[in-house]
Amino acid sequence: MTAKIITIERHILEQQRHFPEATGEFTYLLYDIALAAKIISREVSKAGLLEILGLTGEENVQGEQVMKLDVFANETMIRMNDHTGRLCAMASEENPDIIPIPERFPCGKYVLIFDPLDGSSNIDMNVSVGTIFSVHRKVSDGRRGALEDFLQPGYKQAAAGYIIYGSSTMMVYTSGQGVHGFTLDPSVGEFLLSHPNIQIPPRGKYYSTNEGNYHYWSEGVRRYVDYLKASDEASGRPYSGRYIGTLVADFHRNLLAGGIFMYPADTKDPQKPHGKLRLLYEAAPLAFIVEQAGGRASDGRQDIMNIQPESLHQRVPLFIGSRKDVDEAGQFIREFG
Ligand code: AHG
Ligand code: MN
Ligand code: MN
């Protein structure tokens, strides 16, 4: 029996049927993000070309200004969303402050926060990279967006998702109705539903973390990772270590196969006492997704989704993946610090 061919546009429309009061704005916003993803995917797939990589503000053979991929991805996310009337402001890892909608364009009732190119250190090695996005409803007064629209806890997100530019390009999103994965068919330029209703196994077989930081972790984290590596067939240990160094790629594997990704706080850089990853455009959107898939995301002590953000680029320790694994990590941290 041939599987039904469902494009992401049709899927989003069908999902929005559950919200009779939906005005379509939200639906169009997700379309716009999918289109931006297709454009970024096209450039990533050309990443082998020297002029795309490593150069910023140089002229290529055609005399065009070329950008590094993360600048290109950032510009694309902004340009695809700044004039549509769905948003009242945007925020990006690459921009220190919120990005206002230009005066000449209409404002909408959502804000979009994104990491335009996740895993940028991997771009030049042709390793999978990604884009992560989070959508909140406007809560501030007035027409234009304000910082308070972005500083909302993760459980208030209207939608979240990521695109992984790997052996194939996939877009995975949730709007609170489960987690759904779409694979890009470049020949027709459509994201086709390939992974409906993704559910993460309650316990995994992979752990993903940068063990180079081992001696900078707290005792509880070190004991937990040692525990995962100790042999105990009954509990399926030792786990296998898998670390790509692109959060989206490490997260995606664990979402499908089960496992835990950790970027704990470490004492390596006194400037970054809470680890490397950012709450608003890395931890919170992936936490929404993993919870919708039956998993868990915490900072080691509290759920990521309950953290009240204080600043746009604040960092947070991240333990995310299979529910039982994340809970177990939390037990070690509670007991040993
Ligand atoms: P970004 O490229 O958006 O800055 O994100 C990179 C992050 C994340 O993708 C990955 O999990 C982590 O950096 C890897 O950090 P280490 O190299 O310190 O392990
Ligand atoms: Mn990132
Ligand atoms: Mn990034």
Short mmCIF file of N, CA and C in Angstrom, two decimals, residues 150-287:
data_model
loop_
_atom_site.label_atom_id
_atom_site.label_comp_id
_atom_site.label_asym_id
_atom_site.label_seq_id
_atom_site.Cartn_x
_atom_site.Cartn_y
_atom_site.Cartn_z
N PHE A 150 10.01 37.89 24.29
CA PHE A 150 11.00 36.81 24.12
C PHE A 150 11.31 36.13 25.45
N LEU A 151 11.21 36.89 26.55
CA LEU A 151 11.59 36.33 27.85
C LEU A 151 10.42 35.58 28.47
N GLN A 152 9.91 34.60 27.74
CA GLN A 152 8.80 33.78 28.24
C GLN A 152 9.30 32.36 28.49
N PRO A 153 8.78 31.68 29.51
CA PRO A 153 9.22 30.31 29.77
C PRO A 153 8.83 29.38 28.62
N GLY A 154 9.60 28.30 28.48
CA GLY A 154 9.43 27.39 27.36
C GLY A 154 8.05 26.79 27.23
N TYR A 155 7.35 26.61 28.38
CA TYR A 155 6.03 25.96 28.27
C TYR A 155 5.02 26.85 27.56
N LYS A 156 5.37 28.13 27.34
CA LYS A 156 4.42 29.02 26.65
C LYS A 156 4.67 29.05 25.14
N GLN A 157 5.62 28.30 24.65
CA GLN A 157 5.89 28.35 23.20
C GLN A 157 4.67 27.93 22.39
N ALA A 158 4.45 28.61 21.28
CA ALA A 158 3.36 28.24 20.35
C ALA A 158 3.85 27.14 19.42
N ALA A 159 5.13 27.16 19.09
CA ALA A 159 5.70 26.13 18.20
C ALA A 159 7.21 26.12 18.39
N ALA A 160 7.82 25.00 17.99
CA ALA A 160 9.29 24.90 18.03
C ALA A 160 9.70 23.86 17.01
N GLY A 161 10.91 23.98 16.51
CA GLY A 161 11.34 22.99 15.55
C GLY A 161 12.81 23.17 15.18
N TYR A 162 13.26 22.24 14.35
CA TYR A 162 14.63 22.37 13.84
C TYR A 162 14.68 21.80 12.44
N ILE A 163 15.71 22.22 11.73
CA ILE A 163 16.00 21.64 10.41
C ILE A 163 17.39 21.03 10.54
N ILE A 164 17.59 19.82 10.07
CA ILE A 164 18.92 19.21 10.09
C ILE A 164 19.35 19.03 8.64
N TYR A 165 20.50 19.66 8.32
CA TYR A 165 21.05 19.57 6.96
C TYR A 165 22.09 18.45 7.00
N GLY A 166 21.60 17.25 6.73
CA GLY A 166 22.48 16.07 6.83
C GLY A 166 22.50 15.34 5.49
N SER A 167 22.57 14.00 5.57
CA SER A 167 22.56 13.23 4.31
C SER A 167 21.26 13.56 3.57
N SER A 168 20.20 13.84 4.31
CA SER A 168 19.03 14.47 3.69
C SER A 168 18.69 15.66 4.58
N THR A 169 17.87 16.56 4.07
CA THR A 169 17.44 17.70 4.89
C THR A 169 16.08 17.36 5.48
N MET A 170 15.99 17.44 6.82
CA MET A 170 14.72 17.14 7.49
C MET A 170 14.28 18.33 8.31
N MET A 171 12.97 18.55 8.36
CA MET A 171 12.41 19.56 9.26
C MET A 171 11.52 18.84 10.26
N VAL A 172 11.75 19.09 11.54
CA VAL A 172 10.99 18.45 12.62
C VAL A 172 10.35 19.57 13.42
N TYR A 173 9.02 19.51 13.66
CA TYR A 173 8.40 20.60 14.41
C TYR A 173 7.28 20.07 15.28
N THR A 174 6.92 20.88 16.27
CA THR A 174 5.72 20.63 17.06
C THR A 174 4.98 21.95 17.27
N SER A 175 3.65 21.87 17.28
CA SER A 175 2.85 23.05 17.68
C SER A 175 1.95 22.62 18.84
N GLY A 176 2.49 21.61 19.60
CA GLY A 176 1.73 21.11 20.75
C GLY A 176 0.82 19.96 20.41
N GLN A 177 0.88 19.50 19.15
CA GLN A 177 0.04 18.35 18.73
C GLN A 177 0.97 17.21 18.31
N GLY A 178 1.98 16.91 19.13
CA GLY A 178 2.90 15.84 18.73
C GLY A 178 4.06 16.38 17.90
N VAL A 179 4.99 15.47 17.60
CA VAL A 179 6.22 15.86 16.88
C VAL A 179 6.21 15.17 15.52
N HIS A 180 6.46 15.94 14.47
CA HIS A 180 6.35 15.37 13.12
C HIS A 180 7.59 15.73 12.30
N GLY A 181 8.10 14.76 11.55
CA GLY A 181 9.33 14.97 10.77
C GLY A 181 9.05 14.90 9.28
N PHE A 182 9.67 15.82 8.54
CA PHE A 182 9.46 15.92 7.09
C PHE A 182 10.82 15.89 6.40
N THR A 183 10.91 15.11 5.35
CA THR A 183 12.16 15.02 4.60
C THR A 183 12.03 15.77 3.29
N LEU A 184 13.03 16.60 2.99
CA LEU A 184 12.98 17.42 1.78
C LEU A 184 13.28 16.55 0.56
N ASP A 185 12.35 16.64 -0.43
CA ASP A 185 12.61 16.00 -1.72
C ASP A 185 13.10 17.12 -2.64
N PRO A 186 14.42 17.24 -2.81
CA PRO A 186 14.95 18.41 -3.54
C PRO A 186 14.44 18.47 -4.98
N SER A 187 14.05 17.30 -5.53
CA SER A 187 13.64 17.32 -6.95
C SER A 187 12.33 18.08 -7.13
N VAL A 188 11.50 18.10 -6.06
CA VAL A 188 10.24 18.88 -6.20
C VAL A 188 10.21 20.05 -5.23
N GLY A 189 11.26 20.09 -4.33
CA GLY A 189 11.34 21.24 -3.40
C GLY A 189 10.25 21.20 -2.35
N GLU A 190 9.83 19.98 -1.98
CA GLU A 190 8.78 19.86 -0.96
C GLU A 190 9.29 19.07 0.24
N PHE A 191 8.89 19.47 1.44
CA PHE A 191 9.11 18.67 2.65
C PHE A 191 7.96 17.68 2.73
N LEU A 192 8.25 16.39 2.66
CA LEU A 192 7.21 15.35 2.70
C LEU A 192 7.23 14.64 4.05
N LEU A 193 6.03 14.39 4.59
CA LEU A 193 5.92 13.75 5.91
C LEU A 193 6.57 12.36 5.87
N SER A 194 7.63 12.22 6.65
CA SER A 194 8.35 10.93 6.67
C SER A 194 8.36 10.31 8.06
N HIS A 195 8.17 11.14 9.10
CA HIS A 195 8.20 10.63 10.49
C HIS A 195 7.03 11.21 11.26
N PRO A 196 5.81 10.67 11.06
CA PRO A 196 4.66 11.20 11.81
C PRO A 196 4.72 10.79 13.29
N ASN A 197 4.27 11.69 14.18
CA ASN A 197 4.14 11.35 15.61
C ASN A 197 5.37 10.68 16.21
N ILE A 198 6.50 11.37 16.14
CA ILE A 198 7.74 10.80 16.68
C ILE A 198 7.60 10.63 18.20
N GLN A 199 7.96 9.47 18.71
CA GLN A 199 7.97 9.23 20.17
C GLN A 199 9.38 8.76 20.54
N ILE A 200 10.00 9.36 21.53
CA ILE A 200 11.35 8.96 21.95
C ILE A 200 11.24 7.78 22.91
N PRO A 201 12.07 6.72 22.72
CA PRO A 201 12.04 5.58 23.65
C PRO A 201 12.27 6.08 25.08
N PRO A 202 11.59 5.47 26.08
CA PRO A 202 11.70 5.95 27.47
C PRO A 202 13.12 5.84 28.03
N ARG A 203 13.90 4.91 27.48
CA ARG A 203 15.31 4.81 27.89
C ARG A 203 16.13 4.55 26.63
N GLY A 204 17.37 5.07 26.59
CA GLY A 204 18.11 4.99 25.34
C GLY A 204 19.30 4.07 25.40
N LYS A 205 20.14 4.15 24.39
CA LYS A 205 21.38 3.36 24.38
C LYS A 205 22.57 4.25 24.01
N TYR A 206 22.30 5.53 23.81
CA TYR A 206 23.39 6.45 23.48
C TYR A 206 23.51 7.55 24.52
N TYR A 207 24.75 7.95 24.78
CA TYR A 207 24.92 9.20 25.54
C TYR A 207 25.83 10.08 24.70
N SER A 208 25.48 11.37 24.68
CA SER A 208 26.22 12.34 23.85
C SER A 208 26.71 13.47 24.73
N THR A 209 28.02 13.63 24.83
CA THR A 209 28.56 14.76 25.59
C THR A 209 30.03 14.93 25.22
N ASN A 210 30.54 16.13 25.45
CA ASN A 210 31.95 16.39 25.13
C ASN A 210 32.80 15.98 26.34
N GLU A 211 33.32 14.76 26.30
CA GLU A 211 34.06 14.23 27.47
C GLU A 211 35.36 14.98 27.71
N GLY A 212 35.74 15.83 26.77
CA GLY A 212 36.94 16.66 27.00
C GLY A 212 36.75 17.58 28.20
N ASN A 213 35.47 17.78 28.57
CA ASN A 213 35.20 18.67 29.71
C ASN A 213 35.08 17.91 31.03
N TYR A 214 35.33 16.60 30.99
CA TYR A 214 35.08 15.72 32.15
C TYR A 214 35.63 16.31 33.45
N HIS A 215 36.84 16.78 33.46
CA HIS A 215 37.46 17.23 34.72
C HIS A 215 36.94 18.59 35.18
N TYR A 216 36.09 19.20 34.33
CA TYR A 216 35.51 20.50 34.73
C TYR A 216 34.07 20.35 35.20
N TRP A 217 33.54 19.10 35.15
CA TRP A 217 32.16 18.89 35.56
C TRP A 217 32.04 18.74 37.07
N SER A 218 30.80 18.83 37.55
CA SER A 218 30.54 18.58 38.98
C SER A 218 30.70 17.08 39.25
N GLU A 219 30.80 16.73 40.54
CA GLU A 219 30.98 15.31 40.90
C GLU A 219 29.80 14.46 40.42
N GLY A 220 28.58 15.00 40.58
CA GLY A 220 27.39 14.23 40.20
C GLY A 220 27.41 13.89 38.72
N VAL A 221 27.80 14.84 37.87
CA VAL A 221 27.82 14.60 36.42
C VAL A 221 28.90 13.58 36.09
N ARG A 222 30.08 13.73 36.72
CA ARG A 222 31.17 12.77 36.45
C ARG A 222 30.74 11.37 36.85
N ARG A 223 30.10 11.25 38.04
CA ARG A 223 29.66 9.91 38.50
C ARG A 223 28.61 9.34 37.57
N TYR A 224 27.71 10.21 37.05
CA TYR A 224 26.66 9.71 36.15
C TYR A 224 27.27 9.18 34.86
N VAL A 225 28.20 9.91 34.26
CA VAL A 225 28.82 9.46 33.00
C VAL A 225 29.63 8.18 33.25
N ASP A 226 30.32 8.11 34.39
CA ASP A 226 31.04 6.86 34.73
C ASP A 226 30.05 5.70 34.84
N TYR A 227 28.88 5.99 35.42
CA TYR A 227 27.82 4.96 35.60
C TYR A 227 27.36 4.44 34.23
N LEU A 228 27.17 5.37 33.29
CA LEU A 228 26.71 4.97 31.94
C LEU A 228 27.75 4.07 31.24
N LYS A 229 29.02 4.27 31.61
CA LYS A 229 30.08 3.51 30.93
C LYS A 229 30.39 2.20 31.63
N ALA A 230 29.80 2.04 32.87
CA ALA A 230 30.07 0.79 33.62
C ALA A 230 29.22 -0.33 33.05
N SER A 231 29.75 -1.56 33.11
CA SER A 231 29.04 -2.69 32.50
C SER A 231 27.97 -3.21 33.45
N ASP A 232 26.72 -3.28 32.94
CA ASP A 232 25.63 -3.86 33.73
C ASP A 232 24.55 -4.26 32.74
N GLU A 233 24.60 -5.53 32.31
CA GLU A 233 23.71 -5.94 31.21
C GLU A 233 22.25 -5.67 31.54
N ALA A 234 21.85 -5.90 32.79
CA ALA A 234 20.42 -5.77 33.15
C ALA A 234 19.90 -4.38 32.79
N SER A 235 20.75 -3.39 32.94
CA SER A 235 20.24 -2.03 32.64
C SER A 235 20.81 -1.50 31.31
N GLY A 236 21.27 -2.45 30.48
CA GLY A 236 21.69 -2.06 29.12
C GLY A 236 22.94 -1.21 29.08
N ARG A 237 23.75 -1.28 30.16
CA ARG A 237 24.99 -0.50 30.15
C ARG A 237 26.16 -1.43 29.83
N PRO A 238 27.26 -0.95 29.24
CA PRO A 238 27.53 0.47 28.96
C PRO A 238 26.75 1.00 27.76
N TYR A 239 26.37 2.29 27.83
CA TYR A 239 25.78 2.95 26.66
C TYR A 239 26.89 3.18 25.65
N SER A 240 26.48 3.45 24.41
CA SER A 240 27.46 3.83 23.38
C SER A 240 27.61 5.34 23.37
N GLY A 241 28.84 5.78 23.25
CA GLY A 241 29.10 7.22 23.15
C GLY A 241 28.95 7.68 21.70
N ARG A 242 28.17 8.73 21.49
CA ARG A 242 28.05 9.30 20.14
C ARG A 242 28.05 10.82 20.30
N TYR A 243 29.02 11.51 19.71
CA TYR A 243 29.05 12.98 19.84
C TYR A 243 29.49 13.59 18.53
N ILE A 244 28.56 14.31 17.91
CA ILE A 244 28.85 14.91 16.60
C ILE A 244 29.36 16.34 16.76
N GLY A 245 28.92 16.97 17.85
CA GLY A 245 29.33 18.35 18.09
C GLY A 245 28.38 19.35 17.44
N THR A 246 27.31 18.85 16.83
CA THR A 246 26.20 19.70 16.38
C THR A 246 24.99 19.27 17.20
N LEU A 247 24.50 20.21 18.02
CA LEU A 247 23.40 19.86 18.93
C LEU A 247 22.23 19.23 18.18
N VAL A 248 21.84 19.84 17.07
CA VAL A 248 20.66 19.35 16.32
C VAL A 248 20.87 17.90 15.90
N ALA A 249 22.09 17.57 15.44
CA ALA A 249 22.35 16.20 14.95
C ALA A 249 22.39 15.21 16.11
N ASP A 250 23.05 15.59 17.21
CA ASP A 250 23.08 14.70 18.38
C ASP A 250 21.68 14.52 18.95
N PHE A 251 20.91 15.60 18.99
CA PHE A 251 19.55 15.53 19.54
C PHE A 251 18.66 14.64 18.65
N HIS A 252 18.78 14.84 17.33
CA HIS A 252 17.91 14.12 16.38
C HIS A 252 18.14 12.61 16.49
N ARG A 253 19.40 12.19 16.61
CA ARG A 253 19.67 10.75 16.71
C ARG A 253 19.03 10.19 17.99
N ASN A 254 19.20 10.93 19.10
CA ASN A 254 18.64 10.44 20.37
C ASN A 254 17.12 10.46 20.36
N LEU A 255 16.53 11.44 19.63
CA LEU A 255 15.06 11.51 19.55
C LEU A 255 14.53 10.24 18.88
N LEU A 256 15.21 9.80 17.83
CA LEU A 256 14.73 8.64 17.07
C LEU A 256 15.13 7.32 17.73
N ALA A 257 16.37 7.25 18.28
CA ALA A 257 16.87 5.96 18.78
C ALA A 257 16.81 5.86 20.30
N GLY A 258 16.63 7.00 20.97
CA GLY A 258 16.66 6.97 22.44
C GLY A 258 18.06 7.27 22.94
N GLY A 259 18.12 8.00 24.04
CA GLY A 259 19.44 8.33 24.61
C GLY A 259 19.40 9.70 25.27
N ILE A 260 20.57 10.11 25.76
CA ILE A 260 20.64 11.39 26.47
C ILE A 260 21.77 12.23 25.89
N PHE A 261 21.47 13.53 25.70
CA PHE A 261 22.48 14.51 25.32
C PHE A 261 22.72 15.40 26.54
N MET A 262 24.00 15.64 26.81
CA MET A 262 24.32 16.50 27.97
C MET A 262 25.31 17.58 27.58
N TYR A 263 25.00 18.84 27.94
CA TYR A 263 26.03 19.86 27.94
C TYR A 263 25.99 20.48 29.33
N PRO A 264 26.68 19.86 30.30
CA PRO A 264 26.58 20.30 31.71
C PRO A 264 27.29 21.63 31.92
N ALA A 265 27.02 22.22 33.06
CA ALA A 265 27.83 23.38 33.49
C ALA A 265 29.25 22.88 33.70
N ASP A 266 30.23 23.70 33.41
CA ASP A 266 31.60 23.28 33.69
C ASP A 266 32.39 24.50 34.19
N THR A 267 33.53 24.21 34.82
CA THR A 267 34.30 25.31 35.44
C THR A 267 35.42 25.76 34.50
N LYS A 268 35.32 25.32 33.21
CA LYS A 268 36.44 25.61 32.30
C LYS A 268 36.56 27.11 32.03
N ASP A 269 35.41 27.76 31.81
CA ASP A 269 35.44 29.18 31.45
C ASP A 269 34.59 29.95 32.46
N PRO A 270 35.26 30.70 33.37
CA PRO A 270 34.52 31.41 34.41
C PRO A 270 33.44 32.35 33.84
N GLN A 271 33.65 32.73 32.55
CA GLN A 271 32.63 33.60 31.91
C GLN A 271 31.35 32.82 31.59
N LYS A 272 31.50 31.47 31.52
CA LYS A 272 30.31 30.67 31.15
C LYS A 272 30.06 29.61 32.21
N PRO A 273 29.65 30.02 33.43
CA PRO A 273 29.45 29.05 34.52
C PRO A 273 28.26 28.11 34.28
N HIS A 274 27.41 28.44 33.29
CA HIS A 274 26.21 27.59 33.10
C HIS A 274 26.31 26.75 31.84
N GLY A 275 27.53 26.46 31.39
CA GLY A 275 27.67 25.66 30.17
C GLY A 275 27.60 26.55 28.94
N LYS A 276 27.55 25.94 27.78
CA LYS A 276 27.69 26.67 26.51
C LYS A 276 26.37 26.97 25.83
N LEU A 277 25.35 26.14 26.04
CA LEU A 277 24.16 26.25 25.20
C LEU A 277 23.21 27.33 25.70
N ARG A 278 22.43 27.90 24.74
CA ARG A 278 21.58 29.03 25.07
C ARG A 278 20.15 28.55 25.30
N LEU A 279 19.49 29.17 26.25
CA LEU A 279 18.14 28.75 26.64
C LEU A 279 17.11 29.02 25.55
N LEU A 280 17.06 30.25 25.04
CA LEU A 280 15.92 30.66 24.22
C LEU A 280 15.88 30.02 22.83
N TYR A 281 17.06 29.76 22.24
CA TYR A 281 17.04 29.26 20.86
C TYR A 281 17.78 27.93 20.69
N GLU A 282 18.16 27.29 21.79
CA GLU A 282 18.67 25.92 21.68
C GLU A 282 17.92 25.03 22.67
N ALA A 283 18.03 25.27 23.98
CA ALA A 283 17.44 24.37 24.98
C ALA A 283 15.92 24.38 24.97
N ALA A 284 15.28 25.55 24.99
CA ALA A 284 13.82 25.60 25.13
C ALA A 284 13.07 25.01 23.94
N PRO A 285 13.44 25.34 22.68
CA PRO A 285 12.71 24.73 21.56
C PRO A 285 12.87 23.21 21.53
N LEU A 286 14.08 22.72 21.82
CA LEU A 286 14.29 21.26 21.80
C LEU A 286 13.59 20.61 22.99
N ALA A 287 13.46 21.35 24.10
CA ALA A 287 12.73 20.82 25.25
C ALA A 287 11.25 20.65 24.92
#
